[in-house]
Amino acid sequence: MSVAVPARARSSAAFVLAGVLWGTGGLAGSLLGQLGGLHPLAVAAYRLLVGGGVATLFVFVKGGSLPRTREAAKRLLAVGGLFALFQASYFAAVALSSVSIATMTTIGAAPVMVTLASVRKPRRWTLVSVAGTVAGLVLLRWTPDEPAHLVGGLGFALLAAAGFAALTMLTAKPVDGLDPMATTAFGCLVGGILLTPLASWPGMALPLHADVLAVACYLGVVPTALAYAAYLRGLADAHPVLGALSAVLEPLTAAVLSAVLFGERLSVTAWCGAAVLVAALAVGYWRPEPR
């Protein structure tokens, strides 16, 4: 006997899976950069190209095909462009400021932008969840010793947030002939191709060593192809605001993994921030905006 799972529960589970898998991407990307001697832009390009290539192969094996309508082709070009914009802007923000400031600004600003753009009159619980998310990120990622006045870094981080917000709102509207996996597959490929000329400037030579290739495959498959497919699947049944809020699971997962795997000690302030993030996300799941 099969048990019907409510759409809300399916979307919540998909968002949680995406956020947790994204949280492993930062560590995998950092490791790939170290092992392969790659610039962050090259890591981002390989992430999209490998993820898109593997997901495309999966789509073809399952009997899928290239998009056959103009609407589907336009959607994939837009998704690919937003993937490239998000990745390039985020890594530019990292280069001009720091990982903490770039992550805090990007992921903190994205749900605010989605809320302002997609909700005419936000519900009280939505505002509480968004405000808690921003406050939790500040507590989790803020380091007093880091410069907070670098306008260029903050500008690129906000551009990355805008790219992620636009991706979230765009993919929340379905297109005939494109399911979440096909959108992820072809969108990542397009984004990787668009990002390759920019990433080629600092160099994209990838050492053909087993450990480097294994990390590159993991980065492309798990926190990219699987994570974005799960995220887009969640957007099919949930409001875009909830999707943007779920992205906070990425820095939360990365912080916990760093503490567990590498012995990095989180301050009391960071742990408080983690608790606030969990509470804010719980409010978002408990009282989501209606579609």
GROMACS .gro file of N, CA and C in nm, residues 21-162:
model
  426
   21LEU      N    1   2.340   1.942   0.078
   21LEU     CA    2   2.436   1.907  -0.027
   21LEU      C    3   2.518   2.029  -0.070
   22TRP      N    4   2.454   2.145  -0.080
   22TRP     CA    5   2.529   2.267  -0.111
   22TRP      C    6   2.636   2.293  -0.005
   23GLY      N    7   2.605   2.261   0.120
   23GLY     CA    8   2.701   2.284   0.228
   23GLY      C    9   2.830   2.206   0.212
   24THR      N   10   2.825   2.093   0.142
   24THR     CA   11   2.947   2.016   0.117
   24THR      C   12   3.023   2.071  -0.003
   25GLY      N   13   2.958   2.156  -0.082
   25GLY     CA   14   3.022   2.208  -0.203
   25GLY      C   15   3.136   2.303  -0.175
   26GLY      N   16   3.122   2.385  -0.070
   26GLY     CA   17   3.230   2.477  -0.038
   26GLY      C   18   3.358   2.405  -0.001
   27LEU      N   19   3.346   2.300   0.080
   27LEU     CA   20   3.463   2.223   0.118
   27LEU      C   21   3.522   2.151  -0.002
   28ALA      N   22   3.435   2.093  -0.087
   28ALA     CA   23   3.484   2.022  -0.206
   28ALA      C   24   3.550   2.118  -0.304
   29GLY      N   25   3.490   2.236  -0.322
   29GLY     CA   26   3.549   2.333  -0.412
   29GLY      C   27   3.683   2.384  -0.363
   30SER      N   28   3.694   2.408  -0.232
   30SER     CA   29   3.820   2.451  -0.174
   30SER      C   30   3.928   2.343  -0.191
   31LEU      N   31   3.887   2.218  -0.170
   31LEU     CA   32   3.982   2.108  -0.185
   31LEU      C   33   4.027   2.093  -0.330
   32LEU      N   34   3.934   2.109  -0.425
   32LEU     CA   35   3.970   2.099  -0.566
   32LEU      C   36   4.067   2.211  -0.604
   33GLY      N   37   4.044   2.332  -0.554
   33GLY     CA   38   4.135   2.442  -0.582
   33GLY      C   39   4.274   2.416  -0.530
   34GLN      N   40   4.282   2.357  -0.410
   34GLN     CA   41   4.413   2.329  -0.350
   34GLN      C   42   4.484   2.216  -0.423
   35LEU      N   43   4.413   2.107  -0.450
   35LEU     CA   44   4.475   1.992  -0.514
   35LEU      C   45   4.515   2.021  -0.658
   36GLY      N   46   4.430   2.097  -0.729
   36GLY     CA   47   4.455   2.122  -0.870
   36GLY      C   48   4.523   2.253  -0.899
   37GLY      N   49   4.545   2.336  -0.795
   37GLY     CA   50   4.605   2.466  -0.817
   37GLY      C   51   4.520   2.554  -0.906
   38LEU      N   52   4.389   2.551  -0.886
   38LEU     CA   53   4.296   2.621  -0.972
   38LEU      C   54   4.246   2.751  -0.909
   39HIS      N   55   4.221   2.849  -0.992
   39HIS     CA   56   4.158   2.973  -0.949
   39HIS      C   57   4.011   2.943  -0.917
   40PRO      N   58   3.951   3.015  -0.822
   40PRO     CA   59   3.810   2.990  -0.790
   40PRO      C   60   3.717   2.995  -0.911
   41LEU      N   61   3.745   3.081  -1.008
   41LEU     CA   62   3.660   3.086  -1.127
   41LEU      C   63   3.669   2.956  -1.206
   42ALA      N   64   3.788   2.897  -1.212
   42ALA     CA   65   3.804   2.769  -1.281
   42ALA      C   66   3.730   2.659  -1.206
   43VAL      N   67   3.734   2.664  -1.073
   43VAL     CA   68   3.659   2.566  -0.992
   43VAL      C   69   3.510   2.578  -1.022
   44ALA      N   70   3.460   2.701  -1.029
   44ALA     CA   71   3.318   2.724  -1.057
   44ALA      C   72   3.281   2.672  -1.196
   45ALA      N   73   3.368   2.696  -1.294
   45ALA     CA   74   3.340   2.649  -1.430
   45ALA      C   75   3.336   2.497  -1.436
   46TYR      N   76   3.435   2.432  -1.372
   46TYR     CA   77   3.435   2.286  -1.371
   46TYR      C   78   3.314   2.232  -1.297
   47ARG      N   79   3.274   2.301  -1.192
   47ARG     CA   80   3.155   2.258  -1.117
   47ARG      C   81   3.033   2.253  -1.207
   48LEU      N   82   3.012   2.357  -1.286
   48LEU     CA   83   2.896   2.361  -1.374
   48LEU      C   84   2.910   2.265  -1.492
   49LEU      N   85   3.030   2.257  -1.549
   49LEU     CA   86   3.049   2.171  -1.666
   49LEU      C   87   3.037   2.024  -1.629
   50VAL      N   88   3.101   1.983  -1.519
   50VAL     CA   89   3.093   1.842  -1.478
   50VAL      C   90   2.951   1.808  -1.435
   51GLY      N   91   2.892   1.896  -1.352
   51GLY     CA   92   2.756   1.871  -1.306
   51GLY      C   93   2.658   1.866  -1.422
   52GLY      N   94   2.670   1.961  -1.514
   52GLY     CA   95   2.582   1.962  -1.629
   52GLY      C   96   2.604   1.842  -1.720
   53GLY      N   97   2.730   1.803  -1.738
   53GLY     CA   98   2.759   1.688  -1.824
   53GLY      C   99   2.704   1.558  -1.769
   54VAL      N  100   2.724   1.534  -1.640
   54VAL     CA  101   2.673   1.412  -1.578
   54VAL      C  102   2.520   1.411  -1.578
   55ALA      N  103   2.459   1.524  -1.543
   55ALA     CA  104   2.313   1.531  -1.541
   55ALA      C  105   2.255   1.515  -1.681
   56THR      N  106   2.321   1.569  -1.782
   56THR     CA  107   2.274   1.554  -1.920
   56THR      C  108   2.280   1.408  -1.963
   57LEU      N  109   2.387   1.339  -1.927
   57LEU     CA  110   2.399   1.197  -1.958
   57LEU      C  111   2.284   1.119  -1.892
   58PHE      N  112   2.253   1.154  -1.768
   58PHE     CA  113   2.144   1.088  -1.697
   58PHE      C  114   2.011   1.113  -1.768
   59VAL      N  115   1.989   1.237  -1.812
   59VAL     CA  116   1.865   1.270  -1.883
   59VAL      C  117   1.852   1.188  -2.010
   60PHE      N  118   1.960   1.175  -2.087
   60PHE     CA  119   1.955   1.099  -2.211
   60PHE      C  120   1.935   0.950  -2.185
   61VAL      N  121   2.000   0.897  -2.081
   61VAL     CA  122   1.982   0.755  -2.047
   61VAL      C  123   1.837   0.726  -2.009
   62LYS      N  124   1.772   0.823  -1.942
   62LYS     CA  125   1.633   0.806  -1.901
   62LYS      C  126   1.534   0.832  -2.015
   63GLY      N  127   1.586   0.857  -2.134
   63GLY     CA  128   1.499   0.876  -2.249
   63GLY      C  129   1.466   1.020  -2.281
   64GLY      N  130   1.532   1.115  -2.216
   64GLY     CA  131   1.506   1.256  -2.242
   64GLY      C  132   1.574   1.303  -2.370
   65SER      N  133   1.553   1.427  -2.404
   65SER     CA  134   1.611   1.482  -2.527
   65SER      C  135   1.635   1.630  -2.508
   66LEU      N  136   1.699   1.691  -2.607
   66LEU     CA  137   1.722   1.834  -2.603
   66LEU      C  138   1.588   1.908  -2.612
   67PRO      N  139   1.582   2.029  -2.559
   67PRO     CA  140   1.456   2.105  -2.566
   67PRO      C  141   1.413   2.129  -2.710
   68ARG      N  142   1.284   2.113  -2.733
   68ARG     CA  143   1.235   2.122  -2.870
   68ARG      C  144   1.146   2.245  -2.895
   69THR      N  145   1.121   2.321  -2.791
   69THR     CA  146   1.037   2.440  -2.809
   69THR      C  147   1.119   2.565  -2.784
   70ARG      N  148   1.074   2.675  -2.843
   70ARG     CA  149   1.145   2.801  -2.825
   70ARG      C  150   1.140   2.845  -2.679
   71GLU      N  151   1.026   2.820  -2.613
   71GLU     CA  152   1.011   2.860  -2.474
   71GLU      C  153   1.110   2.785  -2.385
   72ALA      N  154   1.127   2.654  -2.410
   72ALA     CA  155   1.222   2.576  -2.330
   72ALA      C  156   1.365   2.621  -2.355
   73ALA      N  157   1.399   2.649  -2.480
   73ALA     CA  158   1.533   2.695  -2.512
   73ALA      C  159   1.562   2.830  -2.447
   74LYS      N  160   1.465   2.922  -2.449
   74LYS     CA  161   1.482   3.052  -2.384
   74LYS      C  162   1.501   3.035  -2.234
   75ARG      N  163   1.424   2.943  -2.173
   75ARG     CA  164   1.438   2.920  -2.029
   75ARG      C  165   1.578   2.869  -1.995
   76LEU      N  166   1.630   2.775  -2.073
   76LEU     CA  167   1.762   2.718  -2.044
   76LEU      C  168   1.872   2.822  -2.063
   77LEU      N  169   1.860   2.908  -2.164
   77LEU     CA  170   1.959   3.014  -2.181
   77LEU      C  171   1.957   3.109  -2.063
   78ALA      N  172   1.838   3.141  -2.014
   78ALA     CA  173   1.827   3.229  -1.899
   78ALA      C  174   1.883   3.164  -1.774
   79VAL      N  175   1.851   3.036  -1.752
   79VAL     CA  176   1.902   2.964  -1.635
   79VAL      C  177   2.054   2.954  -1.641
   80GLY      N  178   2.108   2.920  -1.759
   80GLY     CA  179   2.252   2.912  -1.773
   80GLY      C  180   2.321   3.045  -1.747
   81GLY      N  181   2.262   3.152  -1.800
   81GLY     CA  182   2.319   3.284  -1.775
   81GLY      C  183   2.317   3.321  -1.627
   82LEU      N  184   2.210   3.285  -1.557
   82LEU     CA  185   2.201   3.316  -1.414
   82LEU      C  186   2.298   3.230  -1.333
   83PHE      N  187   2.316   3.104  -1.374
   83PHE     CA  188   2.417   3.021  -1.309
   83PHE      C  189   2.555   3.085  -1.321
   84ALA      N  190   2.591   3.127  -1.442
   84ALA     CA  191   2.721   3.189  -1.464
   84ALA      C  192   2.735   3.320  -1.387
   85LEU      N  193   2.629   3.402  -1.388
   85LEU     CA  194   2.632   3.529  -1.315
   85LEU      C  195   2.651   3.507  -1.166
   86PHE      N  196   2.576   3.413  -1.112
   86PHE     CA  197   2.584   3.386  -0.968
   86PHE      C  198   2.724   3.340  -0.928
   87GLN      N  199   2.779   3.243  -1.002
   87GLN     CA  200   2.910   3.190  -0.969
   87GLN      C  201   3.019   3.296  -0.983
   88ALA      N  202   3.019   3.367  -1.096
   88ALA     CA  203   3.124   3.466  -1.120
   88ALA      C  204   3.117   3.580  -1.019
   89SER      N  205   2.996   3.628  -0.990
   89SER     CA  206   2.981   3.739  -0.895
   89SER      C  207   3.020   3.698  -0.754
   90TYR      N  208   2.983   3.577  -0.716
   90TYR     CA  209   3.016   3.531  -0.581
   90TYR      C  210   3.167   3.523  -0.562
   91PHE      N  211   3.237   3.463  -0.658
   91PHE     CA  212   3.382   3.449  -0.643
   91PHE      C  213   3.453   3.584  -0.655
   92ALA      N  214   3.396   3.676  -0.731
   92ALA     CA  215   3.452   3.812  -0.734
   92ALA      C  216   3.436   3.877  -0.598
   93ALA      N  217   3.321   3.854  -0.533
   93ALA     CA  218   3.299   3.908  -0.398
   93ALA      C  219   3.397   3.849  -0.299
   94VAL      N  220   3.425   3.720  -0.312
   94VAL     CA  221   3.523   3.655  -0.223
   94VAL      C  222   3.660   3.717  -0.241
   95ALA      N  223   3.698   3.740  -0.369
   95ALA     CA  224   3.831   3.795  -0.397
   95ALA      C  225   3.846   3.936  -0.344
   96LEU      N  226   3.738   4.016  -0.346
   96LEU     CA  227   3.746   4.155  -0.305
   96LEU      C  228   3.716   4.177  -0.158
   97SER      N  229   3.660   4.076  -0.091
   97SER     CA  230   3.631   4.091   0.053
   97SER      C  231   3.680   3.967   0.126
   98SER      N  232   3.592   3.873   0.153
   98SER     CA  233   3.629   3.749   0.220
   98SER      C  234   3.517   3.649   0.200
   99VAL      N  235   3.546   3.523   0.229
   99VAL     CA  236   3.443   3.419   0.216
   99VAL      C  237   3.325   3.448   0.308
  100SER      N  238   3.354   3.489   0.431
  100SER     CA  239   3.247   3.514   0.527
  100SER      C  240   3.155   3.626   0.483
  101ILE      N  241   3.216   3.739   0.444
  101ILE     CA  242   3.135   3.854   0.403
  101ILE      C  243   3.057   3.824   0.275
  102ALA      N  244   3.123   3.757   0.179
  102ALA     CA  245   3.055   3.725   0.053
  102ALA      C  246   2.937   3.631   0.078
  103THR      N  247   2.959   3.528   0.159
  103THR     CA  248   2.852   3.432   0.186
  103THR      C  249   2.738   3.496   0.264
  104MET      N  250   2.774   3.571   0.367
  104MET     CA  251   2.673   3.635   0.452
  104MET      C  252   2.587   3.732   0.370
  105THR      N  253   2.651   3.811   0.285
  105THR     CA  254   2.577   3.910   0.207
  105THR      C  255   2.492   3.843   0.100
  106THR      N  256   2.549   3.747   0.028
  106THR     CA  257   2.477   3.681  -0.081
  106THR      C  258   2.355   3.605  -0.029
  107ILE      N  259   2.376   3.517   0.067
  107ILE     CA  260   2.267   3.432   0.113
  107ILE      C  261   2.171   3.509   0.202
  108GLY      N  262   2.219   3.612   0.269
  108GLY     CA  263   2.130   3.694   0.349
  108GLY      C  264   2.042   3.785   0.265
  109ALA      N  265   2.096   3.836   0.154
  109ALA     CA  266   2.020   3.929   0.071
  109ALA      C  267   1.921   3.859  -0.021
  110ALA      N  268   1.951   3.735  -0.061
  110ALA     CA  269   1.866   3.666  -0.158
  110ALA      C  270   1.720   3.652  -0.112
  111PRO      N  271   1.692   3.602   0.010
  111PRO     CA  272   1.550   3.592   0.050
  111PRO      C  273   1.482   3.728   0.063
  112VAL      N  274   1.558   3.831   0.099
  112VAL     CA  275   1.500   3.965   0.106
  112VAL      C  276   1.456   4.009  -0.033
  113MET      N  277   1.544   3.988  -0.133
  113MET     CA  278   1.511   4.026  -0.270
  113MET      C  279   1.391   3.948  -0.322
  114VAL      N  280   1.388   3.818  -0.295
  114VAL     CA  281   1.276   3.736  -0.343
  114VAL      C  282   1.146   3.781  -0.278
  115THR      N  283   1.151   3.811  -0.149
  115THR     CA  284   1.031   3.856  -0.079
  115THR      C  285   0.980   3.987  -0.137
  116LEU      N  286   1.070   4.083  -0.159
  116LEU     CA  287   1.030   4.212  -0.213
  116LEU      C  288   0.975   4.201  -0.355
  117ALA      N  289   1.032   4.106  -0.432
  117ALA     CA  290   0.993   4.095  -0.572
  117ALA      C  291   0.869   4.009  -0.595
  118SER      N  292   0.843   3.914  -0.507
  118SER     CA  293   0.736   3.817  -0.535
  118SER      C  294   0.616   3.826  -0.441
  119VAL      N  295   0.630   3.900  -0.332
  119VAL     CA  296   0.519   3.908  -0.235
  119VAL      C  297   0.476   4.053  -0.222
  120ARG      N  298   0.352   4.080  -0.259
  120ARG     CA  299   0.303   4.218  -0.253
  120ARG      C  300   0.289   4.265  -0.109
  121LYS      N  301   0.234   4.179  -0.024
  121LYS     CA  302   0.217   4.212   0.116
  121LYS      C  303   0.261   4.092   0.200
  122PRO      N  304   0.390   4.087   0.239
  122PRO     CA  305   0.442   3.970   0.312
  122PRO      C  306   0.366   3.946   0.442
  123ARG      N  307   0.347   3.818   0.473
  123ARG     CA  308   0.285   3.782   0.599
  123ARG      C  309   0.383   3.806   0.714
  124ARG      N  310   0.328   3.819   0.832
  124ARG     CA  311   0.411   3.849   0.950
  124ARG      C  312   0.517   3.742   0.971
  125TRP      N  313   0.478   3.614   0.957
  125TRP     CA  314   0.574   3.507   0.982
  125TRP      C  315   0.684   3.504   0.877
  126THR      N  316   0.651   3.546   0.755
  126THR     CA  317   0.754   3.554   0.652
  126THR      C  318   0.859   3.658   0.689
  127LEU      N  319   0.814   3.773   0.735
  127LEU     CA  320   0.908   3.878   0.776
  127LEU      C  321   0.993   3.833   0.895
  128VAL      N  322   0.932   3.760   0.989
  128VAL     CA  323   1.007   3.708   1.103
  128VAL      C  324   1.115   3.610   1.055
  129SER      N  325   1.078   3.522   0.963
  129SER     CA  326   1.173   3.423   0.913
  129SER      C  327   1.289   3.487   0.836
  130VAL      N  328   1.257   3.585   0.751
  130VAL     CA  329   1.362   3.653   0.674
  130VAL      C  330   1.454   3.732   0.766
  131ALA      N  331   1.395   3.804   0.863
  131ALA     CA  332   1.478   3.881   0.956
  131ALA      C  333   1.565   3.790   1.041
  132GLY      N  334   1.510   3.677   1.085
  132GLY     CA  335   1.589   3.582   1.162
  132GLY      C  336   1.702   3.522   1.081
  133THR      N  337   1.676   3.499   0.953
  133THR     CA  338   1.780   3.445   0.865
  133THR      C  339   1.898   3.541   0.853
  134VAL      N  340   1.869   3.667   0.829
  134VAL     CA  341   1.976   3.768   0.817
  134VAL      C  342   2.053   3.779   0.949
  135ALA      N  343   1.982   3.785   1.061
  135ALA     CA  344   2.048   3.796   1.191
  135ALA      C  345   2.133   3.673   1.220
  136GLY      N  346   2.080   3.554   1.191
  136GLY     CA  347   2.156   3.432   1.215
  136GLY      C  348   2.282   3.423   1.132
  137LEU      N  349   2.274   3.466   1.005
  137LEU     CA  350   2.393   3.465   0.920
  137LEU      C  351   2.499   3.560   0.971
  138VAL      N  352   2.457   3.676   1.017
  138VAL     CA  353   2.554   3.772   1.072
  138VAL      C  354   2.627   3.711   1.191
  139LEU      N  355   2.553   3.646   1.280
  139LEU     CA  356   2.615   3.585   1.398
  139LEU      C  357   2.703   3.466   1.360
  140LEU      N  358   2.658   3.388   1.261
  140LEU     CA  359   2.733   3.268   1.223
  140LEU      C  360   2.861   3.300   1.148
  141ARG      N  361   2.854   3.395   1.054
  141ARG     CA  362   2.965   3.418   0.962
  141ARG      C  363   3.050   3.541   0.993
  142TRP      N  364   3.001   3.630   1.077
  142TRP     CA  365   3.074   3.755   1.099
  142TRP      C  366   3.200   3.732   1.181
  143THR      N  367   3.310   3.793   1.135
  143THR     CA  368   3.437   3.791   1.207
  143THR      C  369   3.483   3.936   1.224
  144PRO      N  370   3.498   3.984   1.347
  144PRO     CA  371   3.531   4.126   1.369
  144PRO      C  372   3.659   4.170   1.301
  145ASP      N  373   3.753   4.077   1.281
  145ASP     CA  374   3.881   4.116   1.223
  145ASP      C  375   3.874   4.138   1.072
  146GLU      N  376   3.765   4.098   1.009
  146GLU     CA  377   3.755   4.111   0.865
  146GLU      C  378   3.704   4.249   0.827
  147PRO      N  379   3.758   4.305   0.719
  147PRO     CA  380   3.710   4.437   0.677
  147PRO      C  381   3.569   4.431   0.624
  148ALA      N  382   3.485   4.523   0.667
  148ALA     CA  383   3.346   4.524   0.622
  148ALA      C  384   3.317   4.643   0.530
  149HIS      N  385   3.424   4.717   0.493
  149HIS     CA  386   3.401   4.841   0.419
  149HIS      C  387   3.434   4.826   0.271
  150LEU      N  388   3.462   4.706   0.225
  150LEU     CA  389   3.501   4.688   0.087
  150LEU      C  390   3.378   4.691  -0.001
  151VAL      N  391   3.354   4.807  -0.060
  151VAL     CA  392   3.232   4.829  -0.137
  151VAL      C  393   3.223   4.736  -0.257
  152GLY      N  394   3.337   4.715  -0.324
  152GLY     CA  395   3.337   4.627  -0.441
  152GLY      C  396   3.293   4.487  -0.407
  153GLY      N  397   3.346   4.431  -0.299
  153GLY     CA  398   3.309   4.296  -0.258
  153GLY      C  399   3.161   4.286  -0.224
  154LEU      N  400   3.111   4.385  -0.150
  154LEU     CA  401   2.970   4.386  -0.115
  154LEU      C  402   2.883   4.400  -0.239
  155GLY      N  403   2.928   4.482  -0.335
  155GLY     CA  404   2.853   4.501  -0.458
  155GLY      C  405   2.840   4.372  -0.537
  156PHE      N  406   2.951   4.299  -0.552
  156PHE     CA  407   2.945   4.172  -0.625
  156PHE      C  408   2.863   4.068  -0.549
  157ALA      N  409   2.869   4.071  -0.416
  157ALA     CA  410   2.788   3.978  -0.336
  157ALA      C  411   2.639   4.006  -0.357
  158LEU      N  412   2.602   4.133  -0.362
  158LEU     CA  413   2.462   4.168  -0.388
  158LEU      C  414   2.421   4.128  -0.530
  159LEU      N  415   2.515   4.140  -0.625
  159LEU     CA  416   2.487   4.096  -0.761
  159LEU      C  417   2.465   3.944  -0.765
  160ALA      N  418   2.548   3.871  -0.688
  160ALA     CA  419   2.529   3.726  -0.679
  160ALA      C  420   2.394   3.693  -0.617
  161ALA      N  421   2.356   3.768  -0.514
  161ALA     CA  422   2.226   3.747  -0.450
  161ALA      C  423   2.113   3.773  -0.549
  162ALA      N  424   2.128   3.876  -0.630
  162ALA     CA  425   2.026   3.907  -0.729
  162ALA      C  426   2.016   3.794  -0.832
   0.00000   0.00000   0.00000
